[in-house]
mmCIF file of C-alpha atoms and ligand atoms in Angstrom:
data_model
loop_
_atom_site.group_PDB
_atom_site.id
_atom_site.type_symbol
_atom_site.label_atom_id
_atom_site.label_comp_id
_atom_site.label_asym_id
_atom_site.label_seq_id
_atom_site.Cartn_x
_atom_site.Cartn_y
_atom_site.Cartn_z
ATOM 1 C CA MET A 1 -8.371 18.905 -3.205
ATOM 2 C CA PRO A 2 -8.341 14.888 -2.432
ATOM 3 C CA THR A 3 -5.401 12.341 -2.356
ATOM 4 C CA VAL A 4 -5.671 9.103 -3.069
ATOM 5 C CA ILE A 5 -3.488 6.573 -0.408
ATOM 6 C CA ALA A 6 -3.132 3.422 -2.502
ATOM 7 C CA GLY A 7 -0.334 0.958 -1.360
ATOM 8 C CA ASP A 8 0.779 -2.473 -2.019
ATOM 9 C CA VAL A 9 -0.322 -2.097 -5.641
ATOM 10 C CA HIS A 10 2.005 -5.046 -6.617
ATOM 11 C CA SER A 11 2.021 -4.911 -10.536
ATOM 12 C CA ASN A 12 -1.795 -4.934 -10.334
ATOM 13 C CA LEU A 13 -3.137 -2.729 -13.293
ATOM 14 C CA GLU A 14 -6.691 -3.709 -13.090
ATOM 15 C CA ALA A 15 -6.949 -3.247 -9.462
ATOM 16 C CA LEU A 16 -5.319 0.057 -9.969
ATOM 17 C CA ARG A 17 -7.124 1.613 -12.686
ATOM 18 C CA ALA A 18 -10.566 0.374 -10.928
ATOM 19 C CA VAL A 19 -9.266 2.477 -7.508
ATOM 20 C CA LEU A 20 -8.207 5.406 -9.550
ATOM 21 C CA ALA A 21 -11.352 5.376 -11.593
ATOM 22 C CA HIS A 22 -13.306 4.819 -8.555
ATOM 23 C CA ALA A 23 -12.003 8.200 -6.717
ATOM 24 C CA GLU A 24 -11.717 10.243 -9.947
ATOM 25 C CA ALA A 25 -15.458 9.501 -10.376
ATOM 26 C CA LEU A 26 -15.967 10.942 -6.527
ATOM 27 C CA GLY A 27 -14.007 14.191 -7.712
ATOM 28 C CA PRO A 28 -10.924 15.891 -8.887
ATOM 29 C CA VAL A 29 -8.047 14.095 -7.421
ATOM 30 C CA ASP A 30 -4.934 16.034 -6.758
ATOM 31 C CA ALA A 31 -2.281 13.597 -5.588
ATOM 32 C CA VAL A 32 -1.655 9.972 -5.144
ATOM 33 C CA TRP A 33 0.294 8.556 -2.113
ATOM 34 C CA CYS A 34 1.915 5.468 -2.240
ATOM 35 C CA PRO A 35 3.176 3.708 1.098
ATOM 36 C CA GLY A 36 5.446 0.983 -0.909
ATOM 37 C CA ASP A 37 5.126 -2.108 -3.037
ATOM 38 C CA ILE A 38 4.210 -0.777 -6.176
ATOM 39 C CA VAL A 39 5.686 -3.644 -7.828
ATOM 40 C CA GLY A 40 5.923 -7.566 -6.990
ATOM 41 C CA TYR A 41 3.916 -10.549 -7.384
ATOM 42 C CA GLY A 42 1.699 -9.187 -10.432
ATOM 43 C CA PRO A 43 1.665 -9.343 -14.306
ATOM 44 C CA ASP A 44 2.031 -5.881 -15.061
ATOM 45 C CA PRO A 45 4.863 -3.941 -12.978
ATOM 46 C CA SER A 46 5.646 -1.172 -15.908
ATOM 47 C CA ALA A 47 1.956 -0.432 -16.739
ATOM 48 C CA VAL A 48 1.283 -0.097 -12.958
ATOM 49 C CA LEU A 49 4.677 2.201 -12.594
ATOM 50 C CA GLY A 50 3.281 4.241 -15.539
ATOM 51 C CA GLU A 51 -0.374 4.859 -14.431
ATOM 52 C CA LEU A 52 0.967 6.018 -11.055
ATOM 53 C CA ARG A 53 3.467 8.490 -12.538
ATOM 54 C CA ALA A 54 1.337 9.943 -14.652
ATOM 55 C CA ARG A 55 -0.138 11.469 -11.562
ATOM 56 C CA ARG A 56 1.515 13.671 -8.754
ATOM 57 C CA LEU A 57 2.924 10.791 -6.909
ATOM 58 C CA THR A 58 4.413 10.350 -3.456
ATOM 59 C CA ALA A 59 5.776 6.969 -3.028
ATOM 60 C CA VAL A 60 8.271 5.086 -0.426
ATOM 61 C CA ALA A 61 10.157 2.097 -0.813
ATOM 62 C CA GLY A 62 8.535 -1.350 -0.339
ATOM 63 C CA ASN A 63 10.787 -4.527 0.219
ATOM 64 C CA HIS A 64 9.337 -5.845 -3.049
ATOM 65 C CA ASP A 65 10.399 -2.554 -5.158
ATOM 66 C CA LEU A 66 13.817 -3.035 -3.557
ATOM 67 C CA ALA A 67 14.220 -6.675 -4.485
ATOM 68 C CA ALA A 68 12.876 -5.585 -8.280
ATOM 69 C CA CYS A 69 15.553 -3.047 -8.457
ATOM 70 C CA GLY A 70 18.757 -4.966 -7.075
ATOM 71 C CA ARG A 71 18.744 -2.712 -4.155
ATOM 72 C CA MET A 72 17.898 -5.819 -1.643
ATOM 73 C CA ASP A 73 18.598 -9.314 -2.269
ATOM 74 C CA THR A 74 15.625 -11.951 -2.327
ATOM 75 C CA ASP A 75 16.963 -14.198 0.436
ATOM 76 C CA ASP A 76 14.344 -13.196 3.083
ATOM 77 C CA PHE A 77 11.611 -13.844 0.525
ATOM 78 C CA ASN A 78 9.180 -17.184 0.030
ATOM 79 C CA ALA A 79 10.418 -18.989 -3.535
ATOM 80 C CA ALA A 80 7.204 -17.553 -5.117
ATOM 81 C CA ALA A 81 7.858 -13.848 -3.839
ATOM 82 C CA ALA A 82 11.614 -14.214 -5.162
ATOM 83 C CA ARG A 83 10.590 -15.762 -8.113
ATOM 84 C CA ALA A 84 8.207 -12.863 -8.686
ATOM 85 C CA ALA A 85 10.779 -10.507 -7.673
ATOM 86 C CA GLU A 86 13.069 -12.099 -10.786
ATOM 87 C CA TRP A 87 10.592 -12.168 -12.984
ATOM 88 C CA THR A 88 9.710 -8.574 -12.516
ATOM 89 C CA ALA A 89 13.174 -7.365 -12.286
ATOM 90 C CA ALA A 90 13.846 -8.893 -15.916
ATOM 91 C CA ARG A 91 10.809 -6.623 -17.424
ATOM 92 C CA LEU A 92 11.835 -3.122 -16.284
ATOM 93 C CA SER A 93 13.161 -0.676 -18.021
ATOM 94 C CA PHE A 94 16.680 1.088 -17.018
ATOM 95 C CA ALA A 95 14.205 3.997 -16.491
ATOM 96 C CA GLU A 96 11.997 2.378 -14.132
ATOM 97 C CA VAL A 97 14.981 0.645 -12.280
ATOM 98 C CA ASP A 98 16.357 3.932 -11.687
ATOM 99 C CA PHE A 99 13.014 5.663 -10.630
ATOM 100 C CA LEU A 100 12.411 2.167 -7.899
ATOM 101 C CA HIS A 101 16.121 3.187 -6.880
ATOM 102 C CA SER A 102 15.207 6.595 -6.213
ATOM 103 C CA LEU A 103 12.439 5.846 -3.841
ATOM 104 C CA PRO A 104 12.717 7.197 -0.258
ATOM 105 C CA MET A 105 12.512 5.011 2.958
ATOM 106 C CA THR A 106 10.176 7.635 4.417
ATOM 107 C CA ALA A 107 8.666 10.675 3.012
ATOM 108 C CA VAL A 108 6.482 13.743 4.533
ATOM 109 C CA ARG A 109 3.497 15.537 3.349
ATOM 110 C CA GLY A 110 1.845 17.864 5.177
ATOM 111 C CA ASP A 111 0.842 16.366 8.335
ATOM 112 C CA PHE A 112 1.730 12.682 7.229
ATOM 113 C CA THR A 113 4.751 10.585 7.093
ATOM 114 C CA ILE A 114 4.725 7.930 4.668
ATOM 115 C CA VAL A 115 6.725 4.581 5.199
ATOM 116 C CA HIS A 116 6.268 1.078 4.079
ATOM 117 C CA GLY A 117 6.579 -1.096 7.266
ATOM 118 C CA SER A 118 7.256 1.327 10.264
ATOM 119 C CA LEU A 119 9.265 4.071 11.237
ATOM 120 C CA ARG A 120 11.153 1.862 13.689
ATOM 121 C CA GLU A 121 11.898 -0.551 10.706
ATOM 122 C CA PRO A 122 11.218 0.979 7.265
ATOM 123 C CA VAL A 123 11.050 -1.877 4.912
ATOM 124 C CA TRP A 124 10.399 -5.222 7.166
ATOM 125 C CA GLU A 125 8.461 -4.580 10.163
ATOM 126 C CA TYR A 126 4.594 -5.296 9.802
ATOM 127 C CA LEU A 127 3.078 -2.968 12.373
ATOM 128 C CA LEU A 128 0.441 -5.327 13.905
ATOM 129 C CA SER A 129 0.816 -5.458 17.691
ATOM 130 C CA ASP A 130 0.430 -2.545 20.385
ATOM 131 C CA GLU A 131 4.196 -2.665 21.029
ATOM 132 C CA ASP A 132 4.497 -1.816 17.344
ATOM 133 C CA ALA A 133 2.256 0.926 17.440
ATOM 134 C CA LEU A 134 3.588 2.351 20.486
ATOM 135 C CA ALA A 135 7.061 2.317 19.139
ATOM 136 C CA GLN A 136 5.721 3.958 15.650
ATOM 137 C CA PHE A 137 4.038 7.104 17.657
ATOM 138 C CA GLU A 138 7.393 7.409 19.701
ATOM 139 C CA ARG A 139 9.292 7.956 16.173
ATOM 140 C CA GLN A 140 6.579 10.011 14.479
ATOM 141 C CA ALA A 141 6.972 13.385 13.957
ATOM 142 C CA THR A 142 3.935 14.253 12.368
ATOM 143 C CA PRO A 143 0.152 13.948 13.545
ATOM 144 C CA TYR A 144 -0.457 10.871 11.276
ATOM 145 C CA SER A 145 1.509 7.885 9.606
ATOM 146 C CA ILE A 146 0.641 6.063 6.584
ATOM 147 C CA VAL A 147 2.092 2.489 6.695
ATOM 148 C CA GLY A 148 1.447 -0.570 4.229
ATOM 149 C CA HIS A 149 3.078 -3.973 4.196
ATOM 150 C CA SER A 150 0.607 -6.137 6.317
ATOM 151 C CA HIS A 151 -1.981 -5.685 3.245
ATOM 152 C CA LEU A 152 -4.433 -4.991 5.960
ATOM 153 C CA PRO A 153 -6.680 -1.859 5.933
ATOM 154 C CA PHE A 154 -6.329 -0.393 9.796
ATOM 155 C CA TRP A 155 -6.288 2.920 11.777
ATOM 156 C CA ILE A 156 -4.633 3.104 15.190
ATOM 157 C CA GLU A 157 -5.704 5.932 17.555
ATOM 158 C CA GLU A 158 -3.002 7.236 20.067
ATOM 159 C CA GLU A 159 -4.033 6.663 23.417
ATOM 160 C CA PRO A 160 -3.710 9.981 25.828
ATOM 161 C CA ALA A 161 -0.450 9.184 28.590
ATOM 162 C CA GLY A 162 0.909 6.207 26.820
ATOM 163 C CA GLY A 163 -2.487 4.261 27.319
ATOM 164 C CA THR A 164 -2.827 1.034 24.583
ATOM 165 C CA PRO A 165 -3.431 2.075 21.151
ATOM 166 C CA ARG A 166 -6.695 1.044 19.890
ATOM 167 C CA PHE A 167 -6.563 -1.061 16.359
ATOM 168 C CA ARG A 168 -9.865 -0.459 14.100
ATOM 169 C CA GLY A 169 -11.132 -2.058 11.166
ATOM 170 C CA PRO A 170 -12.746 -0.007 8.569
ATOM 171 C CA ASN A 171 -15.293 -1.236 6.169
ATOM 172 C CA ASP A 172 -16.284 0.027 2.770
ATOM 173 C CA GLY A 173 -17.115 3.610 3.170
ATOM 174 C CA THR A 174 -15.550 4.025 6.933
ATOM 175 C CA ARG A 175 -14.465 7.616 7.243
ATOM 176 C CA VAL A 176 -12.343 8.785 10.268
ATOM 177 C CA GLU A 177 -12.340 12.391 11.230
ATOM 178 C CA LEU A 178 -8.872 14.119 11.805
ATOM 179 C CA GLY A 179 -7.703 16.266 14.127
ATOM 180 C CA LYS A 180 -8.915 14.484 17.284
ATOM 181 C CA ARG A 181 -5.697 11.977 18.035
ATOM 182 C CA ARG A 182 -2.699 11.101 16.303
ATOM 183 C CA LEU A 183 -3.174 8.361 14.291
ATOM 184 C CA ILE A 184 -1.431 5.397 12.110
ATOM 185 C CA ILE A 185 -3.096 4.472 8.833
ATOM 186 C CA ASN A 186 -2.894 1.283 6.697
ATOM 187 C CA PRO A 187 -5.174 1.928 3.352
ATOM 188 C CA GLY A 188 -4.897 -1.949 2.728
ATOM 189 C CA SER A 189 -3.887 -3.213 -0.518
ATOM 190 C CA VAL A 190 -4.683 -2.413 -4.094
ATOM 191 C CA GLY A 191 -3.179 -5.143 -5.763
ATOM 192 C CA GLN A 192 -3.370 -8.168 -3.269
ATOM 193 C CA PRO A 193 -5.756 -7.828 -0.176
ATOM 194 C CA ARG A 194 -5.241 -10.369 2.596
ATOM 195 C CA ASP A 195 -8.186 -9.602 4.822
ATOM 196 C CA ALA A 196 -10.728 -12.112 3.230
ATOM 197 C CA ASP A 197 -11.860 -9.451 0.963
ATOM 198 C CA PRO A 198 -10.819 -9.661 -2.528
ATOM 199 C CA ARG A 199 -11.763 -6.294 -3.610
ATOM 200 C CA ALA A 200 -8.975 -3.195 -4.081
ATOM 201 C CA SER A 201 -8.335 -1.317 -0.566
ATOM 202 C CA TYR A 202 -7.661 2.089 -0.697
ATOM 203 C CA VAL A 203 -8.161 5.701 1.586
ATOM 204 C CA LEU A 204 -9.427 8.817 0.063
ATOM 205 C CA TYR A 205 -7.847 11.915 1.992
ATOM 206 C CA ASP A 206 -10.274 14.882 2.129
ATOM 207 C CA ASP A 207 -7.972 17.729 3.401
ATOM 208 C CA GLN A 208 -11.004 20.084 3.092
ATOM 209 C CA ALA A 209 -13.058 17.976 5.252
ATOM 210 C CA ALA A 210 -10.228 16.972 7.280
ATOM 211 C CA THR A 211 -11.410 13.057 6.947
ATOM 212 C CA LEU A 212 -10.094 9.896 5.737
ATOM 213 C CA THR A 213 -12.620 7.259 4.033
ATOM 214 C CA TRP A 214 -11.277 3.471 3.094
ATOM 215 C CA HIS A 215 -12.976 2.277 0.169
ATOM 216 C CA ARG A 216 -13.208 -1.246 -1.586
ATOM 217 C CA VAL A 217 -13.499 -1.632 -5.201
ATOM 218 C CA GLU A 218 -14.323 -4.706 -7.045
ATOM 219 C CA TYR A 219 -11.933 -5.164 -10.279
ATOM 220 C CA ASP A 220 -11.259 -7.691 -13.066
ATOM 221 C CA VAL A 221 -9.636 -10.680 -10.747
ATOM 222 C CA GLU A 222 -9.741 -12.918 -13.707
ATOM 223 C CA GLU A 223 -8.169 -10.820 -15.959
ATOM 224 C CA THR A 224 -5.333 -10.534 -13.645
ATOM 225 C CA GLN A 225 -5.492 -14.122 -12.807
ATOM 226 C CA ARG A 226 -5.313 -14.733 -16.753
ATOM 227 C CA LYS A 227 -1.989 -12.641 -17.123
ATOM 228 C CA MET A 228 -0.374 -14.079 -14.279
ATOM 229 C CA ARG A 229 -0.843 -17.663 -16.076
ATOM 230 C CA LEU A 230 0.560 -16.527 -19.238
ATOM 231 C CA ALA A 231 3.544 -14.869 -17.651
ATOM 232 C CA GLY A 232 4.240 -18.306 -15.577
ATOM 233 C CA LEU A 233 3.680 -16.969 -12.245
ATOM 234 C CA ASP A 234 3.079 -19.258 -9.189
ATOM 235 C CA ALA A 235 -0.323 -20.753 -8.923
ATOM 236 C CA TRP A 236 -0.395 -19.804 -5.131
ATOM 237 C CA LEU A 237 0.090 -15.887 -5.784
ATOM 238 C CA ILE A 238 -2.654 -16.348 -8.650
ATOM 239 C CA GLU A 239 -5.323 -18.111 -6.625
ATOM 240 C CA ARG A 240 -4.937 -16.179 -3.706
ATOM 241 C CA LEU A 241 -6.500 -12.855 -5.410
ATOM 242 C CA SER A 242 -9.614 -14.844 -5.526
ATOM 243 C CA ALA A 243 -10.252 -15.052 -1.764
ATOM 244 C CA GLY A 244 -8.304 -11.880 -0.796
ATOM 245 C CA LEU A 245 -6.150 -13.867 1.345
HETATM 246 ZN ZN1 LIG B 1 3.348 -5.743 0.101
#
């Protein structure tokens, strides 16, 4: 049965619910894999954790998850992100903090290794360059790896004999067949897209057909922004959701 690959959810309940409803309308969903940053930035950390944990969830730690549960200090965060991390930490139950504490840096499910940043630097590295991609393939023990962190949807095909890896940008509905080459996959961000498209981004993995399909889903951005204003979160974090930047 299909698996939803949904990362960088960032406490955005409207976006997560829209993604899950979209996937579940296409057919039964077996599991959800999350390459980190469940919380941080958005107004609904507990509800987002609840929605994800109500499913068969495999998640790894993102930098915002570690900051919210006290496993990482926020010295390296920008001011708005640090304030959002403190705001999030103050709202989590002990059980939710424990759950974030328990998240591994990497997880393997079948042919996929899941990590937030990269296998070289699991929490902090933005995998964006050819050199980053080569370093990832060197460390990748499974045919496919899933990353997040940059909030940019892409896939990278390994070239034979150490050739330059090819970055490719998916559109809504782009389908990639598995089995030809090793891949690095970024599903994009559910809760704070940064590729100038404000729609939530995720990937549906169909294990029967051996395909990955990127989807973009509209959600009630204004409702999320209304809650963020009520919560007193930074204006910059609120406004960027409209532009997807
Ligand atoms: Zn993130």
